mmCIF file of C-alpha atoms and ligand atoms in Angstrom:
data_model
loop_
_atom_site.group_PDB
_atom_site.id
_atom_site.type_symbol
_atom_site.label_atom_id
_atom_site.label_comp_id
_atom_site.label_asym_id
_atom_site.label_seq_id
_atom_site.Cartn_x
_atom_site.Cartn_y
_atom_site.Cartn_z
ATOM 1 C CA MET A 104 21.761 4.044 5.184
ATOM 2 C CA LYS A 105 22.726 7.056 6.662
ATOM 3 C CA GLU A 106 20.781 9.267 9.661
ATOM 4 C CA GLU A 107 18.770 11.880 6.901
ATOM 5 C CA TYR A 108 17.832 8.718 5.795
ATOM 6 C CA GLY A 109 15.206 8.798 8.520
ATOM 7 C CA LEU A 110 14.355 12.782 7.805
ATOM 8 C CA PHE A 111 13.164 12.679 4.438
ATOM 9 C CA VAL A 112 9.464 11.163 3.309
ATOM 10 C CA TRP A 113 10.254 8.187 0.591
ATOM 11 C CA PRO A 114 7.627 7.176 -1.256
ATOM 12 C CA CYS A 115 6.357 3.787 -0.126
ATOM 13 C CA SER A 116 5.769 5.726 3.434
ATOM 14 C CA ILE A 117 3.004 7.730 1.122
ATOM 15 C CA ILE A 118 2.097 4.859 -0.401
ATOM 16 C CA LEU A 119 1.460 3.024 3.141
ATOM 17 C CA ALA A 120 -0.318 6.349 4.494
ATOM 18 C CA GLU A 121 -2.270 6.937 1.409
ATOM 19 C CA TYR A 122 -3.233 2.320 1.843
ATOM 20 C CA VAL A 123 -4.353 3.449 6.575
ATOM 21 C CA TRP A 124 -6.803 6.608 4.778
ATOM 22 C CA GLN A 125 -7.915 4.087 2.883
ATOM 23 C CA GLN A 126 -8.586 1.591 5.170
ATOM 24 C CA LYS A 127 -9.341 3.736 8.032
ATOM 25 C CA SER A 128 -12.320 1.967 9.902
ATOM 26 C CA ARG A 129 -9.949 -0.585 10.138
ATOM 27 C CA PHE A 130 -7.746 1.853 12.640
ATOM 28 C CA THR A 131 -9.637 3.310 14.793
ATOM 29 C CA SER A 132 -9.133 2.054 18.147
ATOM 30 C CA ALA A 133 -6.274 0.099 16.849
ATOM 31 C CA SER A 134 -3.270 -0.699 18.656
ATOM 32 C CA VAL A 135 -0.160 0.710 16.086
ATOM 33 C CA VAL A 136 3.878 0.432 16.029
ATOM 34 C CA GLU A 137 5.037 1.554 12.677
ATOM 35 C CA LEU A 138 9.194 0.450 12.968
ATOM 36 C CA GLY A 139 11.436 2.397 10.856
ATOM 37 C CA ALA A 140 8.757 5.181 10.631
ATOM 38 C CA GLY A 141 11.902 7.829 9.809
ATOM 39 C CA THR A 142 9.148 11.257 8.940
ATOM 40 C CA SER A 143 5.715 8.677 9.835
ATOM 41 C CA LEU A 144 3.240 9.600 7.527
ATOM 42 C CA PRO A 145 1.387 6.261 7.558
ATOM 43 C CA GLY A 146 1.298 6.254 11.657
ATOM 44 C CA LEU A 147 1.036 9.842 11.430
ATOM 45 C CA VAL A 148 -2.706 9.018 9.529
ATOM 46 C CA ALA A 149 -3.201 6.465 11.003
ATOM 47 C CA ALA A 150 -3.431 8.369 14.667
ATOM 48 C CA LYS A 151 -5.499 11.184 12.834
ATOM 49 C CA VAL A 152 -7.730 8.237 12.087
ATOM 50 C CA GLY A 153 -8.011 7.092 16.025
ATOM 51 C CA ALA A 154 -5.677 4.629 16.161
ATOM 52 C CA ASP A 155 -3.159 4.133 19.569
ATOM 53 C CA VAL A 156 0.435 4.693 18.022
ATOM 54 C CA THR A 157 3.770 3.954 18.764
ATOM 55 C CA LEU A 158 5.862 5.716 16.307
ATOM 56 C CA THR A 159 9.629 3.235 17.178
ATOM 57 C CA ASP A 160 12.777 4.212 14.989
ATOM 58 C CA ASP A 161 16.652 3.177 15.753
ATOM 59 C CA SER A 162 17.807 3.980 19.283
ATOM 60 C CA ASN A 163 20.425 4.855 18.060
ATOM 61 C CA ARG A 164 18.842 7.989 15.239
ATOM 62 C CA SER A 165 18.567 10.035 17.884
ATOM 63 C CA GLU A 166 18.199 13.235 15.178
ATOM 64 C CA VAL A 167 14.837 10.682 13.357
ATOM 65 C CA LEU A 168 13.978 10.102 17.560
ATOM 66 C CA THR A 169 13.645 14.281 17.774
ATOM 67 C CA HIS A 170 12.274 15.145 13.747
ATOM 68 C CA MET A 171 9.431 11.919 15.150
ATOM 69 C CA ARG A 172 8.421 14.126 18.575
ATOM 70 C CA ARG A 173 8.673 17.155 17.027
ATOM 71 C CA GLN A 174 6.528 16.207 13.613
ATOM 72 C CA CYS A 175 3.832 14.867 16.498
ATOM 73 C CA ASP A 176 3.101 18.552 18.550
ATOM 74 C CA LEU A 177 3.578 20.434 15.326
ATOM 75 C CA ASN A 178 0.501 18.302 13.503
ATOM 76 C CA ASP A 179 -0.727 18.301 17.476
ATOM 77 C CA ILE A 180 -0.813 14.292 17.381
ATOM 78 C CA LYS A 181 -0.408 12.064 20.491
ATOM 79 C CA CYS A 182 1.496 9.539 19.596
ATOM 80 C CA LYS A 183 5.006 7.303 21.230
ATOM 81 C CA ILE A 184 7.592 7.384 20.483
ATOM 82 C CA HIS A 185 10.322 4.854 21.515
ATOM 83 C CA GLY A 186 13.846 4.038 20.142
ATOM 84 C CA LEU A 187 13.503 0.361 18.626
ATOM 85 C CA THR A 188 16.462 -0.729 16.900
ATOM 86 C CA TRP A 189 16.021 -4.224 14.648
ATOM 87 C CA GLY A 190 17.081 -7.370 16.555
ATOM 88 C CA VAL A 191 17.472 -5.334 20.159
ATOM 89 C CA TRP A 192 14.705 -5.763 22.696
ATOM 90 C CA GLY A 193 14.587 -3.648 25.231
ATOM 91 C CA THR A 194 11.452 -3.605 27.894
ATOM 92 C CA GLN A 195 9.712 -1.254 26.417
ATOM 93 C CA THR A 196 9.202 -3.620 23.461
ATOM 94 C CA PHE A 197 7.309 -6.307 25.321
ATOM 95 C CA CYS A 198 5.466 -4.242 26.211
ATOM 96 C CA LEU A 199 4.297 -3.200 23.034
ATOM 97 C CA CYS A 200 1.166 -6.145 21.338
ATOM 98 C CA PRO A 201 0.148 -3.782 18.168
ATOM 99 C CA ASN A 202 -2.924 -4.974 17.054
ATOM 100 C CA ILE A 203 -1.536 -3.908 13.204
ATOM 101 C CA ILE A 204 2.313 -3.479 12.481
ATOM 102 C CA LEU A 205 3.475 -0.683 9.753
ATOM 103 C CA GLY A 206 6.689 -0.465 8.068
ATOM 104 C CA ALA A 207 7.633 1.881 4.685
ATOM 105 C CA ASP A 208 10.628 1.404 2.986
ATOM 106 C CA VAL A 209 12.176 -1.576 5.541
ATOM 107 C CA LEU A 210 12.811 -3.200 3.552
ATOM 108 C CA TYR A 211 16.084 -1.802 1.891
ATOM 109 C CA ASP A 212 19.324 -3.870 2.910
ATOM 110 C CA SER A 213 19.104 -6.860 3.108
ATOM 111 C CA CYS A 214 22.153 -7.021 5.959
ATOM 112 C CA ALA A 215 18.926 -5.482 8.333
ATOM 113 C CA PHE A 216 16.290 -8.681 6.921
ATOM 114 C CA ASP A 217 17.308 -11.090 9.795
ATOM 115 C CA ASP A 218 17.199 -8.461 12.599
ATOM 116 C CA LEU A 219 13.995 -7.191 11.243
ATOM 117 C CA PHE A 220 11.930 -10.351 10.252
ATOM 118 C CA ALA A 221 13.207 -11.466 14.088
ATOM 119 C CA THR A 222 11.107 -8.077 15.506
ATOM 120 C CA VAL A 223 8.092 -8.252 13.271
ATOM 121 C CA ALA A 224 8.380 -11.961 14.320
ATOM 122 C CA PHE A 225 7.743 -11.218 17.534
ATOM 123 C CA LEU A 226 5.771 -8.394 17.636
ATOM 124 C CA LEU A 227 3.846 -10.885 15.367
ATOM 125 C CA GLN A 228 3.169 -13.460 18.507
ATOM 126 C CA SER A 229 2.955 -10.545 20.547
ATOM 127 C CA THR A 230 -0.565 -10.513 19.783
ATOM 128 C CA PRO A 231 -2.842 -12.619 18.546
ATOM 129 C CA SER A 232 -4.721 -11.986 15.080
ATOM 130 C CA SER A 233 -1.653 -9.543 14.437
ATOM 131 C CA ILE A 234 -0.824 -7.798 10.985
ATOM 132 C CA PHE A 235 2.829 -6.465 9.594
ATOM 133 C CA ILE A 236 1.847 -4.448 6.274
ATOM 134 C CA THR A 237 4.347 -2.887 4.255
ATOM 135 C CA THR A 238 5.606 -1.114 1.507
ATOM 136 C CA TYR A 239 8.567 -1.665 -0.284
ATOM 137 C CA HIS A 240 10.441 -0.326 -3.162
ATOM 138 C CA ASN A 241 12.379 -2.358 -5.999
ATOM 139 C CA ARG A 242 14.922 0.235 -7.184
ATOM 140 C CA ARG A 243 16.206 -1.512 -10.028
ATOM 141 C CA CYS A 244 12.481 -1.034 -12.085
ATOM 142 C CA ILE A 245 10.556 1.538 -9.757
ATOM 143 C CA SER A 246 8.109 -0.543 -8.491
ATOM 144 C CA ILE A 247 6.382 -0.339 -5.200
ATOM 145 C CA PHE A 248 4.472 -3.606 -4.222
ATOM 146 C CA PHE A 249 2.320 -3.997 -1.097
ATOM 147 C CA SER A 250 2.371 -6.961 1.371
ATOM 148 C CA CYS A 251 0.777 -7.733 4.722
ATOM 149 C CA PHE A 252 2.119 -10.484 6.742
ATOM 150 C CA ARG A 253 -0.133 -13.022 9.687
ATOM 151 C CA PHE A 254 1.968 -15.422 11.852
ATOM 152 C CA SER A 255 0.886 -18.852 11.838
HETATM 153 C C1 SAM B 374 14.456 4.241 3.767
HETATM 154 S S1 SAM B 374 14.483 4.646 5.366
HETATM 155 C C2 SAM B 374 12.483 4.875 5.631
HETATM 156 C C3 SAM B 374 11.504 6.133 6.644
HETATM 157 C C4 SAM B 374 10.012 5.851 6.458
HETATM 158 N N1 SAM B 374 9.413 4.513 6.640
HETATM 159 C C5 SAM B 374 9.962 6.853 5.417
HETATM 160 O O1 SAM B 374 9.254 5.509 4.581
HETATM 161 O O2 SAM B 374 9.801 7.877 4.889
HETATM 162 C C6 SAM B 374 14.584 3.379 6.609
HETATM 163 C C7 SAM B 374 14.520 3.529 7.778
HETATM 164 O O3 SAM B 374 15.094 2.473 8.438
HETATM 165 C C8 SAM B 374 15.091 3.122 10.297
HETATM 166 N N2 SAM B 374 16.792 2.232 10.272
HETATM 167 C C9 SAM B 374 17.508 1.402 9.783
HETATM 168 N N3 SAM B 374 17.494 0.942 10.593
HETATM 169 C C10 SAM B 374 17.096 0.061 11.203
HETATM 170 C C11 SAM B 374 17.325 -0.293 12.195
HETATM 171 N N4 SAM B 374 18.649 -1.288 12.784
HETATM 172 N N5 SAM B 374 16.098 -0.667 13.459
HETATM 173 C C12 SAM B 374 15.213 0.269 13.489
HETATM 174 N N6 SAM B 374 15.066 1.018 12.636
HETATM 175 C C13 SAM B 374 16.471 1.213 11.217
HETATM 176 C C14 SAM B 374 16.122 3.987 9.425
HETATM 177 O O4 SAM B 374 16.564 4.780 10.222
HETATM 178 C C15 SAM B 374 15.220 4.971 8.462
HETATM 179 O O5 SAM B 374 14.527 6.150 8.672
#
C-alpha cells in the first residue's frame, strides 16, 4: 500500500471515531495508542474527549507523520506522534503502555498481519486489562466490522 493511503480518511476511521464519541466516558483519562493512524480521526476524537493519545504510523512514511502533526496543530489538539512500524521495536514502543489500542482499517493486507498482531500482542501484554479496538473493511461485500480484543 502506498504512502498516500495514510492521507485519506477511510470509512473504518469514521466508524471508529463515532464509536469513540459514543463511548467517550471510557476514553476520558485513558492512555490511547492509535496504530496505522493515517489521518487519525479516532485518535483525534479520543484526545478531544480527554484521553492521553499517541498517534502512530509507519516510520518510513514521513509524509503521513508530518500530516498527523499538522492535523493536531490545526485542531489545537495535543497528541504525541511516533513512527511505529508494525513488528519493529524501537525504544519508544517500550514506553507506550496504553489502556486502549485503536486501529481503523489496519487489517487490509494479509502479508502484514503477523507484524501487526505481534505489535498488538506486545502492547496488550504491556498493560494488564488493555484492549484493542479495531474496525475492518471487507471490500468484497462492502461491509465494515467492528472487533474488540483482550490478551488472555
Ligand atoms: C488503509 S490505511 C488506514 C488509515 C486510517 N487508520 C484510516 O482508517 O483512515 C492503513 C494505514 O496503515 C499504515 N501502515 C501500513 N503498513 C504499516 C506498517 N507496516 N506499520 C505501521 N503502519 C502501517 C498506513 O501508513 C496507513 O496509514
